[in-house]
PDB file of C-alpha atoms in Angstrom:
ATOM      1  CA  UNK A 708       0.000   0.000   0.000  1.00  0.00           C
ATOM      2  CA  UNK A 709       1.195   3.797  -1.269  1.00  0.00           C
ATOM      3  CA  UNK A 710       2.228   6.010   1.913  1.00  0.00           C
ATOM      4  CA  UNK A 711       0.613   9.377   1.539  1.00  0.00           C
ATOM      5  CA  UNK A 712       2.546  11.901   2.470  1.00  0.00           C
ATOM      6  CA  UNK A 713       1.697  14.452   5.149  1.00  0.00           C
ATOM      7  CA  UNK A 714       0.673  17.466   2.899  1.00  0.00           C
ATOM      8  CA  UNK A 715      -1.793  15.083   1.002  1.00  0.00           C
ATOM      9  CA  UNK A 716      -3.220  13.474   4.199  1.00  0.00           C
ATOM     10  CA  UNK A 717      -3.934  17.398   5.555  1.00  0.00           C
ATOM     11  CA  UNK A 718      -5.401  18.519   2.076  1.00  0.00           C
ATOM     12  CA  UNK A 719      -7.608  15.360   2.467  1.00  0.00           C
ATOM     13  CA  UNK A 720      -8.746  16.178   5.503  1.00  0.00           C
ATOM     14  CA  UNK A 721      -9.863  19.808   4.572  1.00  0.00           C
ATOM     15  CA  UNK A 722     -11.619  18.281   1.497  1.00  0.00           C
ATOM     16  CA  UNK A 723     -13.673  15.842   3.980  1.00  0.00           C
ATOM     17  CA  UNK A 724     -14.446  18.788   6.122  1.00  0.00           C
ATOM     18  CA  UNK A 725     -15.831  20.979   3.653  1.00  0.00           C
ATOM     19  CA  UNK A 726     -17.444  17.843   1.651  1.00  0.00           C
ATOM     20  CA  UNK A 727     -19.353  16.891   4.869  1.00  0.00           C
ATOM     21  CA  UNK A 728     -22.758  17.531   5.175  1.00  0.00           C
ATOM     22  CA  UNK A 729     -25.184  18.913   8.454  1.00  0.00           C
ATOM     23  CA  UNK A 730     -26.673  15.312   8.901  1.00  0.00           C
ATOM     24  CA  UNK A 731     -23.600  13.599   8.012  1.00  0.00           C
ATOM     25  CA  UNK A 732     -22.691  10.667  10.823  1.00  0.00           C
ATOM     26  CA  UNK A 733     -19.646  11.711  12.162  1.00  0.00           C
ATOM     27  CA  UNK A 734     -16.496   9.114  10.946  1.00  0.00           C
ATOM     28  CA  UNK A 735     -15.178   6.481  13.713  1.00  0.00           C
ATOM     29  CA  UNK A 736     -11.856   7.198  14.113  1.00  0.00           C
ATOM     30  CA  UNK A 737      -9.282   4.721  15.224  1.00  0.00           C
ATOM     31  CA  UNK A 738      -7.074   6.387  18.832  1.00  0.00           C
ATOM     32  CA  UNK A 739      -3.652   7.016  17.849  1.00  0.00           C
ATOM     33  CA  UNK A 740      -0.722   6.084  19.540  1.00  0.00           C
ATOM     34  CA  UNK A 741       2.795   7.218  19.350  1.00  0.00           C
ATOM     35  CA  UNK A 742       3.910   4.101  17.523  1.00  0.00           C
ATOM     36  CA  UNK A 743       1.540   4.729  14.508  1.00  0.00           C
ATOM     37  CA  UNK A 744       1.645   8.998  14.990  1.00  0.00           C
ATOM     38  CA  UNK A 745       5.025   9.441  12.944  1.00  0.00           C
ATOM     39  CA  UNK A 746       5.561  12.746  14.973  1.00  0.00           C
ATOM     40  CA  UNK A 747       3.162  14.474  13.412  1.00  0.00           C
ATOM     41  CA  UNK A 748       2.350  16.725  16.638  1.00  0.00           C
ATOM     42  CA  UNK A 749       0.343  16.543  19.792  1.00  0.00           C
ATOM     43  CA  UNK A 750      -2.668  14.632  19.526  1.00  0.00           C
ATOM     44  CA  UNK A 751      -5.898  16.431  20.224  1.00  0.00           C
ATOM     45  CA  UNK A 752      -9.341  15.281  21.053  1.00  0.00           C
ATOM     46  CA  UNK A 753     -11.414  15.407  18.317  1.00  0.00           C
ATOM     47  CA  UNK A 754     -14.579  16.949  20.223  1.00  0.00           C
ATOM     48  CA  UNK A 755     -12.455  19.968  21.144  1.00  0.00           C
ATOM     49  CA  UNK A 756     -10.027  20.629  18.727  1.00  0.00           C
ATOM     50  CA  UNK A 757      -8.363  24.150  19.353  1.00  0.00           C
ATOM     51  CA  UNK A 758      -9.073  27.077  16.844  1.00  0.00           C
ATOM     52  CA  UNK A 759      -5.122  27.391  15.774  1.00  0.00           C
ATOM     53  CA  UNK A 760      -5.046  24.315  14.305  1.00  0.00           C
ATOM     54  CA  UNK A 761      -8.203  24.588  11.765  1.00  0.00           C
ATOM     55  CA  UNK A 762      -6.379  25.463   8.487  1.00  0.00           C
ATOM     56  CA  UNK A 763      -6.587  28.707   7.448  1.00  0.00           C
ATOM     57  CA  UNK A 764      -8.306  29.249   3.540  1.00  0.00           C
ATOM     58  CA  UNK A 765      -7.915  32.770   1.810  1.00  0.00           C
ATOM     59  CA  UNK A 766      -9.986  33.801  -0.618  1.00  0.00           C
ATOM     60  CA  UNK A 767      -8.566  35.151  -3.249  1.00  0.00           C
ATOM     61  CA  UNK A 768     -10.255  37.335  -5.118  1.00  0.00           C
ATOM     62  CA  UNK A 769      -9.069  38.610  -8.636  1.00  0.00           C
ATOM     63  CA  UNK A 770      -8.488  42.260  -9.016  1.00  0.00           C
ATOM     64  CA  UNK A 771      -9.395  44.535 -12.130  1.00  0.00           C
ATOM     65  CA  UNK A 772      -6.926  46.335 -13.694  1.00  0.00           C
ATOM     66  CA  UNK A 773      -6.827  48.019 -16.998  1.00  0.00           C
ATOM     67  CA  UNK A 774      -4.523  47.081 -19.792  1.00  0.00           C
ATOM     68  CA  UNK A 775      -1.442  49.377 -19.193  1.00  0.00           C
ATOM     69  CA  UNK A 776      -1.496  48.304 -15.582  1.00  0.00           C
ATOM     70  CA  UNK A 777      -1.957  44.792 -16.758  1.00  0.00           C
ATOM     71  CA  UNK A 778       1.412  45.363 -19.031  1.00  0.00           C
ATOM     72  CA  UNK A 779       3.304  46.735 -16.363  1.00  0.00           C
ATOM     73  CA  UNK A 780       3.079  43.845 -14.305  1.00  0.00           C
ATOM     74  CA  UNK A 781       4.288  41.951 -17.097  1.00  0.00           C
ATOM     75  CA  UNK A 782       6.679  43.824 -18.204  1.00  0.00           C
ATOM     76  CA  UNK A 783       8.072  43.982 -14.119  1.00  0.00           C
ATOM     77  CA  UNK A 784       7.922  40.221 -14.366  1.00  0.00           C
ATOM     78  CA  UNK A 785      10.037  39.893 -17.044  1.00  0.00           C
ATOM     79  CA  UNK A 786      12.880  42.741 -15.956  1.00  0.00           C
ATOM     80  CA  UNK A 787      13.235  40.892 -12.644  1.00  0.00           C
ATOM     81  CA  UNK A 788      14.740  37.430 -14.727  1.00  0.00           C
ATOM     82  CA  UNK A 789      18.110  37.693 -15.164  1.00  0.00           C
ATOM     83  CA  UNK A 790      19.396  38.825 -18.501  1.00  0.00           C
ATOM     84  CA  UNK A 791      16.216  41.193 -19.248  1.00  0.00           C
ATOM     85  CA  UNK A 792      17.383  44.007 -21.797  1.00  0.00           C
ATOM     86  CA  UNK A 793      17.047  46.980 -19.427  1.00  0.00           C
ATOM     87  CA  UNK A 794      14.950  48.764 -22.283  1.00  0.00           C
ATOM     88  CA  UNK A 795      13.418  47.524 -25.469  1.00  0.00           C
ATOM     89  CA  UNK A 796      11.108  45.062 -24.211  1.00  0.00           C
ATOM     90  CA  UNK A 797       7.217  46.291 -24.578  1.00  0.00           C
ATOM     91  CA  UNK A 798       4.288  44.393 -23.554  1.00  0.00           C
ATOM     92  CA  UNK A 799       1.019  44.401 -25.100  1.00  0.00           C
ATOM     93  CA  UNK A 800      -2.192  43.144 -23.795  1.00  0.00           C
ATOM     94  CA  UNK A 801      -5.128  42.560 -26.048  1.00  0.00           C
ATOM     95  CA  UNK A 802      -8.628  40.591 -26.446  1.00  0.00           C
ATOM     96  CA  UNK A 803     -11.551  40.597 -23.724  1.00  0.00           C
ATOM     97  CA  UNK A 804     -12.352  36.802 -22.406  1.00  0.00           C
ATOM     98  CA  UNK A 805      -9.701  35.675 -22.309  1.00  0.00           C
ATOM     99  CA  UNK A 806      -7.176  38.842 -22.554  1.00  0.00           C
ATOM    100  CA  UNK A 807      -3.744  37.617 -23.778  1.00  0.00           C
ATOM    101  CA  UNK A 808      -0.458  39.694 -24.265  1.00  0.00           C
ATOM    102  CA  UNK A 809       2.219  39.419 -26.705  1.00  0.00           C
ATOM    103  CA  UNK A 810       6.210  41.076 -26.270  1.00  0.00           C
ATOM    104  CA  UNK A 811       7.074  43.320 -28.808  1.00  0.00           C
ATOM    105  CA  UNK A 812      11.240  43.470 -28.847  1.00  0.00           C
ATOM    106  CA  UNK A 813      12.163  46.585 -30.201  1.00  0.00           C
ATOM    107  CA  UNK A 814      15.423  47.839 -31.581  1.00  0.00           C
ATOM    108  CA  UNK A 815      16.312  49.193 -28.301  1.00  0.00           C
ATOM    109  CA  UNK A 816      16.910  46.074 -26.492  1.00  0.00           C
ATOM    110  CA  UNK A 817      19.777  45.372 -28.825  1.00  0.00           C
ATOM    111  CA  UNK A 818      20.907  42.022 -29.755  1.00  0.00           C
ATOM    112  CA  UNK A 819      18.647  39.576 -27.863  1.00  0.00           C
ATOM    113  CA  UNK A 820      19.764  35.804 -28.222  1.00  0.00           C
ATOM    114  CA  UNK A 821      16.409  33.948 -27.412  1.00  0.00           C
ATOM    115  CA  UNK A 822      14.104  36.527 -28.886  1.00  0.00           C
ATOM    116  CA  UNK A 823      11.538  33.163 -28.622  1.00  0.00           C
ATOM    117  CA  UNK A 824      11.960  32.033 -25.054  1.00  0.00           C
ATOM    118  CA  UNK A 825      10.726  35.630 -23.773  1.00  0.00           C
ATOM    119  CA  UNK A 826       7.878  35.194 -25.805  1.00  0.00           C
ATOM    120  CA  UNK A 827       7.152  32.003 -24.228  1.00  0.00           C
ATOM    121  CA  UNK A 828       8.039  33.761 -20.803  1.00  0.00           C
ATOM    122  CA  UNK A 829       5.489  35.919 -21.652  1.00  0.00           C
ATOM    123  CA  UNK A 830       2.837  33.725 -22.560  1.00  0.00           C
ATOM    124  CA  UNK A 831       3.046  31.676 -19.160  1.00  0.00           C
ATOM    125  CA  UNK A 832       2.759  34.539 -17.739  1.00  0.00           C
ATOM    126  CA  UNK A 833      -0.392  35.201 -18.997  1.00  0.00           C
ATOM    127  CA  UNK A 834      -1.921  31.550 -18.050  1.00  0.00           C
ATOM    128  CA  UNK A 835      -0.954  32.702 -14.594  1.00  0.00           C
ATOM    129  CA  UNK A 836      -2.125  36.227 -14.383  1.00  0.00           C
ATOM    130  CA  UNK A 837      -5.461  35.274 -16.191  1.00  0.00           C
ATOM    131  CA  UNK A 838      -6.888  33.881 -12.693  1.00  0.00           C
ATOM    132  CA  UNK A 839      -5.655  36.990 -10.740  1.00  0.00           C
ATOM    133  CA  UNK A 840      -6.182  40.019 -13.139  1.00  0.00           C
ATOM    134  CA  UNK A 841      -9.466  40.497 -15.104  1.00  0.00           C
ATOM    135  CA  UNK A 842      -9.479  43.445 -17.424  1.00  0.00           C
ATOM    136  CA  UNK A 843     -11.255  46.724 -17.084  1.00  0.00           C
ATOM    137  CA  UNK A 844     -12.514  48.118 -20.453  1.00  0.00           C
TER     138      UNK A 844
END
């Protein structure tokens, strides 16, 4: 049988705990003991578990921001990787649902080796900003 690891076993948890319904019988859980605990901390009765150890969830929300702003956090992004031309590089976001961006490399950046790999940069970029940035029109 598969061992699952500690970070699983705690997501799992949380998932059963928001999963579980009002009427829901409560599950029988076996009393641990220190041979089968691993270390994983103090044991605490289940009827009164303390308030610091619930896990705490944050919302995220995603902000609005407008298309300039959107660019600039790209653009900041990519000047914080090593090996960024320090000007040259300009980011331009474009579409509705779903916005996307594209890197325009001008002649002021100079001679830029892996003109295609920033692009790409840019582009995951966008996969990950797309869930935290929603454009203002």
């Amino acid at each position: 049988m598969k061992e699952t690891p500690e970070r699983d076993r705690g997501l799992l948890g949380l998932v059963e705990r928001l999963m579980k319904r009002p009427g829901d019988p409560e599950p029988i859980r076996p009393e641990p003991d220190a041979d089968t605990r691993d270390g994983f901390g103090p044991v605490v009765a289940e009827e009164n578990p303390a308030a610091s150890l619930e896990p705490q969830l944050a919302v995220e929300s995603t902000r609005t921001l407008d298309r300039s702003e959107i660019a600039d956090v790209i653009l900041r992004a990519l000047k914080g990787i090593d090996g960024c031309p320090t000007a040259g590089f300009e980011v331009v976001v474009y579409g509705t649902r779903p916005w996307n961006a594209m890197l325009r490399i001008t002649p002021a950046a100079g001679s830029v080796p892996d003109a295609r790999a920033w692009r790409q940069r840019v582009q995951d970029m966008v996969q990950l900003l797309r869930h935290q940035y929603e454009l203002r029109e």
